[in-house]
PDB file of C-alpha atoms in Angstrom:
ATOM      1  CA  ALA G   1     134.991 100.997 123.057  1.00 38.00           C
ATOM      2  CA  VAL G   2     136.464 104.581 123.804  1.00 41.00           C
ATOM      3  CA  TYR G   3     139.021 106.451 123.230  1.00 39.00           C
ATOM      4  CA  ALA G   4     140.479 109.617 123.272  1.00 44.00           C
ATOM      5  CA  SER G   5     139.744 111.256 120.373  1.00 47.00           C
ATOM      6  CA  LEU G   6     141.519 114.519 118.992  1.00 51.00           C
ATOM      7  CA  ASP G   7     140.395 115.073 115.171  1.00 51.00           C
ATOM      8  CA  PRO G   8     142.053 118.381 112.904  1.00 51.00           C
ATOM      9  CA  TRP G   9     144.867 116.800 110.867  1.00 49.00           C
ATOM     10  CA  VAL G  10     148.218 115.411 110.023  1.00 52.00           C
ATOM     11  CA  LEU G  11     151.527 117.413 109.323  1.00 54.00           C
ATOM     12  CA  LEU G  12     154.676 114.809 107.876  1.00 51.00           C
ATOM     13  CA  LYS G  13     157.946 115.760 107.233  1.00 45.00           C
ATOM     14  CA  SER G  14     160.066 113.343 105.949  1.00 43.00           C
ATOM     15  CA  ASN G  15     160.692 116.454 106.734  1.00 38.00           C
ATOM     16  CA  LEU G  16     157.032 115.430 106.426  1.00 42.00           C
ATOM     17  CA  PHE G  17     154.179 117.317 108.301  1.00 44.00           C
ATOM     18  CA  SER G  18     150.804 115.917 108.720  1.00 45.00           C
ATOM     19  CA  LEU G  19     148.394 117.172 109.653  1.00 47.00           C
ATOM     20  CA  GLY G  20     145.575 114.581 111.757  1.00 43.00           C
ATOM     21  CA  TRP G  21     141.815 114.249 113.084  1.00 43.00           C
ATOM     22  CA  GLY G  22     140.705 113.034 116.770  1.00 48.00           C
ATOM     23  CA  ILE G  23     141.988 110.122 117.148  1.00 46.00           C
ATOM     24  CA  ALA G  24     142.375 109.407 113.291  1.00 52.00           C
ATOM     25  CA  SER G  25     145.200 111.980 113.593  1.00 52.00           C
ATOM     26  CA  VAL G  26     146.519 110.216 116.831  1.00 50.00           C
ATOM     27  CA  ILE G  27     146.638 106.325 115.064  1.00 48.00           C
ATOM     28  CA  TYR G  28     148.181 108.305 111.927  1.00 50.00           C
ATOM     29  CA  GLY G  29     150.980 110.320 113.441  1.00 53.00           C
ATOM     30  CA  ILE G  30     151.528 106.953 116.092  1.00 47.00           C
ATOM     31  CA  CYS G  31     152.011 104.880 112.390  1.00 48.00           C
ATOM     32  CA  VAL G  32     154.220 107.036 111.225  1.00 50.00           C
ATOM     33  CA  ALA G  33     156.879 107.631 114.012  1.00 49.00           C
ATOM     34  CA  ARG G  34     156.295 104.000 113.935  1.00 49.00           C
ATOM     35  CA  ILE G  35     157.623 102.618 110.440  1.00 45.00           C
ATOM     36  CA  GLY G  36     159.138 105.757 109.117  1.00 50.00           C
ATOM     37  CA  THR G  37     162.894 106.126 108.541  1.00 46.00           C
ATOM     38  CA  ALA G  38     162.646 109.252 106.522  1.00 52.00           C
ATOM     39  CA  LEU G  39     159.019 110.188 108.256  1.00 53.00           C
ATOM     40  CA  SER G  40     158.636 112.405 111.154  1.00 63.00           C
ATOM     41  CA  GLY G  41     154.915 113.314 112.438  1.00 72.00           C
ATOM     42  CA  ALA G  42     153.025 116.502 113.874  1.00 79.00           C
ATOM     43  CA  ILE G  43     149.532 117.109 113.703  1.00 82.00           C
ATOM     44  CA  LEU G  44     147.631 120.542 113.449  1.00 85.00           C
ATOM     45  CA  THR G  45     144.893 119.664 116.810  1.00 86.00           C
ATOM     46  CA  GLY G  46     142.421 120.554 120.027  1.00 90.00           C
ATOM     47  CA  VAL G  47     142.353 118.689 123.382  1.00 91.00           C
ATOM     48  CA  GLY G  48     141.053 120.229 126.455  1.00 94.00           C
ATOM     49  CA  ASP G  49     142.258 122.323 129.170  1.00 96.00           C
ATOM     50  CA  ASP G  50     141.140 119.332 131.003  1.00 94.00           C
ATOM     51  CA  ALA G  51     142.879 116.356 132.894  1.00 94.00           C
ATOM     52  CA  LEU G  52     142.510 113.699 129.180  1.00 90.00           C
ATOM     53  CA  GLY G  53     143.771 116.357 127.550  1.00 91.00           C
ATOM     54  CA  VAL G  54     146.870 116.553 129.801  1.00 93.00           C
ATOM     55  CA  GLU G  55     146.740 112.749 129.752  1.00 89.00           C
ATOM     56  CA  THR G  56     146.275 112.540 125.725  1.00 86.00           C
ATOM     57  CA  LEU G  57     149.617 115.106 125.385  1.00 88.00           C
ATOM     58  CA  ALA G  58     152.132 113.350 127.010  1.00 89.00           C
ATOM     59  CA  HIS G  59     150.982 109.649 125.155  1.00 83.00           C
ATOM     60  CA  ILE G  60     151.419 111.064 121.735  1.00 80.00           C
ATOM     61  CA  LYS G  61     154.330 112.693 123.413  1.00 85.00           C
ATOM     62  CA  ARG G  62     155.658 109.635 124.379  1.00 82.00           C
ATOM     63  CA  MET G  63     154.885 107.711 120.679  1.00 77.00           C
ATOM     64  CA  GLY G  64     157.465 110.186 119.258  1.00 77.00           C
ATOM     65  CA  ILE G  65     154.766 112.901 117.587  1.00 79.00           C
ATOM     66  CA  ASP G  66     155.611 116.208 117.461  1.00 82.00           C
ATOM     67  CA  THR G  67     153.268 118.404 119.417  1.00 86.00           C
ATOM     68  CA  ARG G  68     153.986 121.906 119.141  1.00 88.00           C
ATOM     69  CA  PHE G  69     150.947 122.900 116.435  1.00 88.00           C
ATOM     70  CA  VAL G  70     147.874 121.318 119.827  1.00 90.00           C
ATOM     71  CA  GLN G  71     145.920 123.728 120.840  1.00 92.00           C
ATOM     72  CA  VAL G  72     144.662 123.184 124.635  1.00 95.00           C
ATOM     73  CA  HIS G  73     140.831 124.861 124.420  1.00 94.00           C
ATOM     74  CA  LYS G  74     139.525 126.608 126.907  1.00 95.00           C
ATOM     75  CA  THR G  75     135.866 125.720 126.851  1.00 96.00           C
ATOM     76  CA  LEU G  76     135.427 122.406 125.326  1.00 95.00           C
ATOM     77  CA  SER G  77     137.052 119.344 126.009  1.00 93.00           C
ATOM     78  CA  THR G  78     138.760 116.712 125.006  1.00 90.00           C
ATOM     79  CA  GLY G  79     137.467 114.590 122.354  1.00 85.00           C
ATOM     80  CA  VAL G  80     136.023 111.491 123.352  1.00 81.00           C
ATOM     81  CA  ALA G  81     134.813 108.996 120.351  1.00 76.00           C
ATOM     82  CA  ASN G  82     132.183 106.220 121.404  1.00 78.00           C
ATOM     83  CA  VAL G  83     132.979 102.988 119.174  1.00 77.00           C
ATOM     84  CA  ARG G  84     130.758 100.087 118.317  1.00 79.00           C
ATOM     85  CA  PHE G  85     131.036  97.517 116.398  1.00 78.00           C
ATOM     86  CA  ASP G  86     128.616  95.457 114.300  1.00 79.00           C
ATOM     87  CA  SER G  87     128.293  92.196 113.581  1.00 79.00           C
ATOM     88  CA  ALA G  88     130.445  92.343 110.474  1.00 74.00           C
ATOM     89  CA  GLY G  89     133.354  93.990 112.864  1.00 72.00           C
ATOM     90  CA  GLN G  90     132.957  97.323 111.396  1.00 72.00           C
ATOM     91  CA  PRO G  91     133.048 100.434 113.135  1.00 72.00           C
ATOM     92  CA  HIS G  92     130.304 102.749 113.694  1.00 75.00           C
ATOM     93  CA  TYR G  93     131.058 106.095 116.250  1.00 73.00           C
ATOM     94  CA  ASP G  94     129.355 108.617 117.957  1.00 78.00           C
ATOM     95  CA  LEU G  95     131.753 111.744 118.743  1.00 79.00           C
ATOM     96  CA  PRO G  96     130.463 114.684 120.465  1.00 83.00           C
ATOM     97  CA  ILE G  97     131.141 118.242 120.000  1.00 86.00           C
ATOM     98  CA  CYS G  98     134.662 118.783 121.771  1.00 89.00           C
ATOM     99  CA  ALA G  99     138.067 121.047 121.010  1.00 90.00           C
ATOM    100  CA  TYR G 100     139.108 119.988 117.999  1.00 87.00           C
ATOM    101  CA  ASP G 101     135.797 121.571 116.516  1.00 89.00           C
ATOM    102  CA  ASP G 102     136.888 125.412 117.011  1.00 91.00           C
ATOM    103  CA  LEU G 103     140.756 125.172 115.906  1.00 89.00           C
ATOM    104  CA  ARG G 104     142.250 128.386 114.302  1.00 88.00           C
ATOM    105  CA  ALA G 105     144.915 128.713 111.974  1.00 87.00           C
ATOM    106  CA  ASP G 106     145.630 132.452 112.303  1.00 88.00           C
ATOM    107  CA  GLU G 107     149.278 134.362 111.189  1.00 90.00           C
ATOM    108  CA  GLU G 108     150.965 133.508 113.350  1.00 91.00           C
ATOM    109  CA  THR G 109     149.796 129.729 112.897  1.00 89.00           C
ATOM    110  CA  LEU G 110     149.967 129.729 109.531  1.00 90.00           C
ATOM    111  CA  ARG G 111     154.156 131.326 109.694  1.00 91.00           C
ATOM    112  CA  ALA G 112     154.839 128.516 112.010  1.00 90.00           C
ATOM    113  CA  LEU G 113     153.673 126.009 109.552  1.00 88.00           C
ATOM    114  CA  PHE G 114     155.637 127.168 107.203  1.00 89.00           C
ATOM    115  CA  ALA G 115     158.291 127.348 109.345  1.00 89.00           C
ATOM    116  CA  PHE G 116     158.310 123.852 109.969  1.00 85.00           C
ATOM    117  CA  ALA G 117     158.103 123.038 105.927  1.00 83.00           C
ATOM    118  CA  PRO G 118     156.392 120.087 105.641  1.00 83.00           C
ATOM    119  CA  ASP G 119     156.607 117.803 102.898  1.00 82.00           C
ATOM    120  CA  ALA G 120     152.827 116.525 102.791  1.00 84.00           C
ATOM    121  CA  VAL G 121     150.033 117.486 104.477  1.00 86.00           C
ATOM    122  CA  CYS G 122     147.133 115.003 105.414  1.00 85.00           C
ATOM    123  CA  PHE G 123     143.719 116.245 106.022  1.00 87.00           C
ATOM    124  CA  GLY G 124     139.901 114.648 105.974  1.00 85.00           C
ATOM    125  CA  THR G 125     136.477 115.996 105.939  1.00 85.00           C
ATOM    126  CA  TYR G 126     134.667 114.966 109.405  1.00 78.00           C
ATOM    127  CA  GLU G 127     136.640 118.061 111.211  1.00 77.00           C
ATOM    128  CA  SER G 128     135.100 120.148 109.121  1.00 83.00           C
ATOM    129  CA  ARG G 129     131.741 119.695 111.067  1.00 84.00           C
ATOM    130  CA  GLY G 130     133.033 122.764 113.177  1.00 83.00           C
ATOM    131  CA  ASP G 131     133.122 126.626 112.078  1.00 88.00           C
ATOM    132  CA  GLY G 132     136.487 127.245 113.426  1.00 88.00           C
ATOM    133  CA  THR G 133     138.020 123.967 112.357  1.00 87.00           C
ATOM    134  CA  ARG G 134     136.707 124.159 109.147  1.00 88.00           C
ATOM    135  CA  ARG G 135     137.595 127.849 108.591  1.00 89.00           C
ATOM    136  CA  ALA G 136     140.981 126.871 109.830  1.00 88.00           C
ATOM    137  CA  ILE G 137     141.785 123.821 107.134  1.00 87.00           C
ATOM    138  CA  GLY G 138     140.586 126.160 104.303  1.00 88.00           C
ATOM    139  CA  ALA G 139     143.018 128.983 104.802  1.00 89.00           C
ATOM    140  CA  VAL G 140     146.179 125.726 105.464  1.00 88.00           C
ATOM    141  CA  LEU G 141     144.217 124.372 101.899  1.00 89.00           C
ATOM    142  CA  GLU G 142     144.277 127.836 100.029  1.00 90.00           C
ATOM    143  CA  SER G 143     148.054 127.936 100.983  1.00 88.00           C
ATOM    144  CA  ASP G 144     151.667 126.784  99.257  1.00 87.00           C
ATOM    145  CA  LEU G 145     152.546 125.193 102.311  1.00 86.00           C
ATOM    146  CA  CYS G 146     153.376 122.162 100.832  1.00 86.00           C
ATOM    147  CA  ALA G 147     154.128 120.335  97.251  1.00 86.00           C
ATOM    148  CA  VAL G 148     151.161 117.327  98.865  1.00 88.00           C
ATOM    149  CA  PHE G 149     148.524 117.125  99.698  1.00 91.00           C
ATOM    150  CA  PHE G 150     146.342 113.719 101.007  1.00 91.00           C
ATOM    151  CA  PHE G 151     142.952 113.529 102.031  1.00 93.00           C
ATOM    152  CA  ASP G 152     140.945 110.553 103.368  1.00 90.00           C
ATOM    153  CA  ILE G 153     136.933 110.927 102.828  1.00 90.00           C
ATOM    154  CA  ASN G 154     137.100 109.583 106.272  1.00 81.00           C
ATOM    155  CA  LEU G 155     133.540 110.151 106.374  1.00 81.00           C
ATOM    156  CA  ARG G 156     131.782 109.593 110.082  1.00 70.00           C
ATOM    157  CA  VAL G 157     128.247 109.901 111.401  1.00 65.00           C
ATOM    158  CA  ASP G 158     126.731 110.593 108.920  1.00 69.00           C
ATOM    159  CA  PHE G 159     128.542 113.538 108.507  1.00 75.00           C
ATOM    160  CA  LEU G 160     128.070 113.923 103.898  1.00 82.00           C
ATOM    161  CA  ASN G 161     128.772 117.812 103.288  1.00 89.00           C
ATOM    162  CA  LYS G 162     129.667 117.715  99.719  1.00 93.00           C
ATOM    163  CA  ASP G 163     130.771 121.077  99.843  1.00 93.00           C
ATOM    164  CA  VAL G 164     134.048 119.973 101.672  1.00 92.00           C
ATOM    165  CA  ILE G 165     134.604 117.194 100.169  1.00 95.00           C
ATOM    166  CA  GLU G 166     134.838 118.775  96.520  1.00 96.00           C
ATOM    167  CA  ARG G 167     137.104 121.308  98.369  1.00 94.00           C
ATOM    168  CA  GLY G 168     139.254 118.683  99.549  1.00 94.00           C
ATOM    169  CA  LEU G 169     138.833 116.443  96.135  1.00 97.00           C
ATOM    170  CA  ARG G 170     139.870 120.035  94.298  1.00 96.00           C
ATOM    171  CA  ARG G 171     142.937 121.182  96.242  1.00 95.00           C
ATOM    172  CA  ALA G 172     144.597 116.956  97.064  1.00 95.00           C
ATOM    173  CA  ASN G 173     147.614 115.232  95.024  1.00 94.00           C
ATOM    174  CA  ILE G 174     146.202 111.819  96.354  1.00 95.00           C
ATOM    175  CA  VAL G 175     142.745 110.743  97.696  1.00 97.00           C
ATOM    176  CA  LYS G 176     141.940 107.760  99.697  1.00 96.00           C
ATOM    177  CA  LEU G 177     138.307 106.509 101.093  1.00 95.00           C
ATOM    178  CA  ASN G 178     137.371 102.546 101.239  1.00 93.00           C
ATOM    179  CA  ASP G 179     135.120 100.750  99.496  1.00 95.00           C
ATOM    180  CA  GLU G 180     132.081 102.009 101.539  1.00 92.00           C
ATOM    181  CA  GLU G 181     132.920 105.910 101.051  1.00 94.00           C
ATOM    182  CA  VAL G 182     133.073 105.094  97.823  1.00 97.00           C
ATOM    183  CA  MET G 183     129.168 104.169  97.093  1.00 96.00           C
ATOM    184  CA  ARG G 184     128.376 107.051  99.004  1.00 94.00           C
ATOM    185  CA  VAL G 185     130.527 109.818  97.709  1.00 96.00           C
ATOM    186  CA  SER G 186     130.209 108.992  94.115  1.00 97.00           C
ATOM    187  CA  PRO G 187     126.285 109.422  93.429  1.00 97.00           C
ATOM    188  CA  LEU G 188     126.561 113.041  95.866  1.00 95.00           C
ATOM    189  CA  ILE G 189     129.931 114.223  93.845  1.00 97.00           C
ATOM    190  CA  PHE G 190     128.919 112.395  89.618  1.00 98.00           C
ATOM    191  CA  GLY G 191     125.163 111.870  90.749  1.00 97.00           C
ATOM    192  CA  GLN G 192     125.512 108.174  89.700  1.00 97.00           C
ATOM    193  CA  THR G 193     126.814 105.098  91.960  1.00 97.00           C
ATOM    194  CA  LEU G 194     129.961 104.501  89.395  1.00 98.00           C
ATOM    195  CA  PRO G 195     132.214 101.181  89.759  1.00 97.00           C
ATOM    196  CA  PHE G 196     135.494 101.966  90.830  1.00 97.00           C
ATOM    197  CA  ASP G 197     137.556 102.188  88.002  1.00 97.00           C
ATOM    198  CA  ALA G 198     135.287 105.388  86.957  1.00 98.00           C
ATOM    199  CA  PHE G 199     135.536 106.807  90.313  1.00 98.00           C
ATOM    200  CA  ALA G 200     138.897 107.130  90.442  1.00 98.00           C
ATOM    201  CA  HIS G 201     139.199 108.640  86.285  1.00 98.00           C
ATOM    202  CA  ARG G 202     136.707 111.141  87.502  1.00 98.00           C
ATOM    203  CA  VAL G 203     137.876 112.318  90.942  1.00 98.00           C
ATOM    204  CA  MET G 204     141.547 112.599  88.542  1.00 98.00           C
ATOM    205  CA  ASP G 205     139.770 113.722  85.404  1.00 98.00           C
ATOM    206  CA  ASP G 206     137.164 116.119  87.236  1.00 98.00           C
ATOM    207  CA  PHE G 207     139.260 117.075  90.072  1.00 98.00           C
ATOM    208  CA  GLY G 208     143.258 116.873  89.220  1.00 97.00           C
ATOM    209  CA  ALA G 209     144.534 114.357  92.155  1.00 97.00           C
ATOM    210  CA  GLN G 210     147.003 112.145  90.869  1.00 97.00           C
ATOM    211  CA  ILE G 211     146.504 109.050  92.891  1.00 97.00           C
ATOM    212  CA  VAL G 212     143.540 107.858  93.718  1.00 98.00           C
ATOM    213  CA  LEU G 213     144.033 105.149  96.374  1.00 97.00           C
ATOM    214  CA  ILE G 214     140.694 102.856  97.549  1.00 97.00           C
ATOM    215  CA  THR G 215     140.591 100.300 100.207  1.00 95.00           C
ATOM    216  CA  CYS G 216     138.250  96.678 100.506  1.00 93.00           C
ATOM    217  CA  GLY G 217     138.886  95.598 104.035  1.00 87.00           C
ATOM    218  CA  LYS G 218     140.117  91.952 103.864  1.00 86.00           C
ATOM    219  CA  THR G 219     140.563  92.182 100.273  1.00 91.00           C
ATOM    220  CA  GLY G 220     142.937  94.750  99.967  1.00 93.00           C
ATOM    221  CA  ALA G 221     143.568  98.104  98.201  1.00 95.00           C
ATOM    222  CA  TYR G 222     143.168  99.227  94.714  1.00 97.00           C
ATOM    223  CA  GLY G 223     145.734 102.216  93.089  1.00 97.00           C
ATOM    224  CA  PHE G 224     145.086 104.486  90.080  1.00 97.00           C
ATOM    225  CA  ASP G 225     146.874 106.601  88.614  1.00 97.00           C
ATOM    226  CA  ALA G 226     147.599 107.719  85.033  1.00 95.00           C
ATOM    227  CA  ARG G 227     149.460 104.437  84.555  1.00 95.00           C
ATOM    228  CA  GLY G 228     146.538 102.280  85.471  1.00 95.00           C
ATOM    229  CA  THR G 229     144.974 100.821  87.884  1.00 96.00           C
ATOM    230  CA  HIS G 230     147.349  98.109  90.426  1.00 96.00           C
ATOM    231  CA  PHE G 231     146.017  95.955  93.114  1.00 96.00           C
ATOM    232  CA  ALA G 232     147.918  94.841  96.658  1.00 93.00           C
ATOM    233  CA  PRO G 233     145.847  91.565  98.704  1.00 93.00           C
ATOM    234  CA  ALA G 234     145.893  92.208 102.289  1.00 85.00           C
ATOM    235  CA  PHE G 235     148.141  90.907 104.476  1.00 80.00           C
ATOM    236  CA  SER G 236     146.691  88.140 107.069  1.00 77.00           C
ATOM    237  CA  PHE G 237     147.423  87.598 110.200  1.00 73.00           C
ATOM    238  CA  GLU G 238     146.355  85.803 113.384  1.00 76.00           C
ATOM    239  CA  HIS G 239     144.192  87.576 115.450  1.00 72.00           C
ATOM    240  CA  GLN G 240     144.683  88.948 118.948  1.00 72.00           C
ATOM    241  CA  ALA G 241     141.964  88.903 121.875  1.00 71.00           C
ATOM    242  CA  GLY G 242     141.195  92.640 122.464  1.00 66.00           C
ATOM    243  CA  ALA G 243     141.989  93.586 118.553  1.00 64.00           C
ATOM    244  CA  ASP G 244     139.630  95.400 116.192  1.00 64.00           C
ATOM    245  CA  SER G 245     139.469  97.833 113.148  1.00 64.00           C
ATOM    246  CA  VAL G 246     139.648 101.565 114.265  1.00 65.00           C
ATOM    247  CA  GLY G 247     142.545 102.857 112.752  1.00 66.00           C
ATOM    248  CA  ALA G 248     143.158 100.246 110.128  1.00 72.00           C
ATOM    249  CA  GLY G 249     143.063 102.803 107.179  1.00 72.00           C
ATOM    250  CA  ASP G 250     145.205 105.629 108.742  1.00 74.00           C
ATOM    251  CA  ALA G 251     147.479 102.702 109.646  1.00 75.00           C
ATOM    252  CA  PHE G 252     147.428 102.182 105.431  1.00 80.00           C
ATOM    253  CA  SER G 253     147.807 105.503 104.866  1.00 79.00           C
ATOM    254  CA  ALA G 254     151.293 106.281 106.917  1.00 74.00           C
ATOM    255  CA  ALA G 255     152.281 102.965 105.383  1.00 75.00           C
ATOM    256  CA  PHE G 256     151.620 104.445 101.444  1.00 80.00           C
ATOM    257  CA  LEU G 257     153.462 107.425 102.044  1.00 76.00           C
ATOM    258  CA  ASP G 258     156.270 106.108 103.794  1.00 69.00           C
TER     259      ASP G 258
END
């Protein structure tokens, strides 16, 4: 399957402002627009100065997503995500370098973000593979843009950068990842593979996160906070032709923040 890819961040305004990344930012924004009664979504990302960029912007506007912070890159093309599924139905991504890898967050952009006054910022790891976007994300994370930073550790195509992950953990109030990502992140950050509860408490104790969310596919999801451990089973539904799991984690995140 091939998807237009916009990766960087979603700005949530409940004003929630959501910083979105690649295809994730669009899926997340659409979910916010569809399920949120008090939420609205905007994305800070990039498209190319090309036909796919025009088509993509028009589509996400129709979905009710605020595009005022989408940057149009003159030389890099609009992102395309090539997705294949393994025998277990898990997606694997091929994501060529594209417009969202070279974002800017100059003084003008930051002033506009502060004027927008988001209540939450959602960001991930993969978008930081590009130097320009890594600097832009850093500028936002170092600011006092809002009170809530939601960090989705979205590992893609073997991009496993300890510095990027630790930077996000230090800034985030809420950290979300899936069960497979725990198995990869835990030894990288803590030097050992920890069970879910121990991993979550290390994230809260060492980095200051208030909530850690771990999704486990069809099993359900765990939430950890100062009150203890919480579990919610997954909803079951009849499979529809053409449906796949792309964006399931982003839908979960949007529903949690709603």
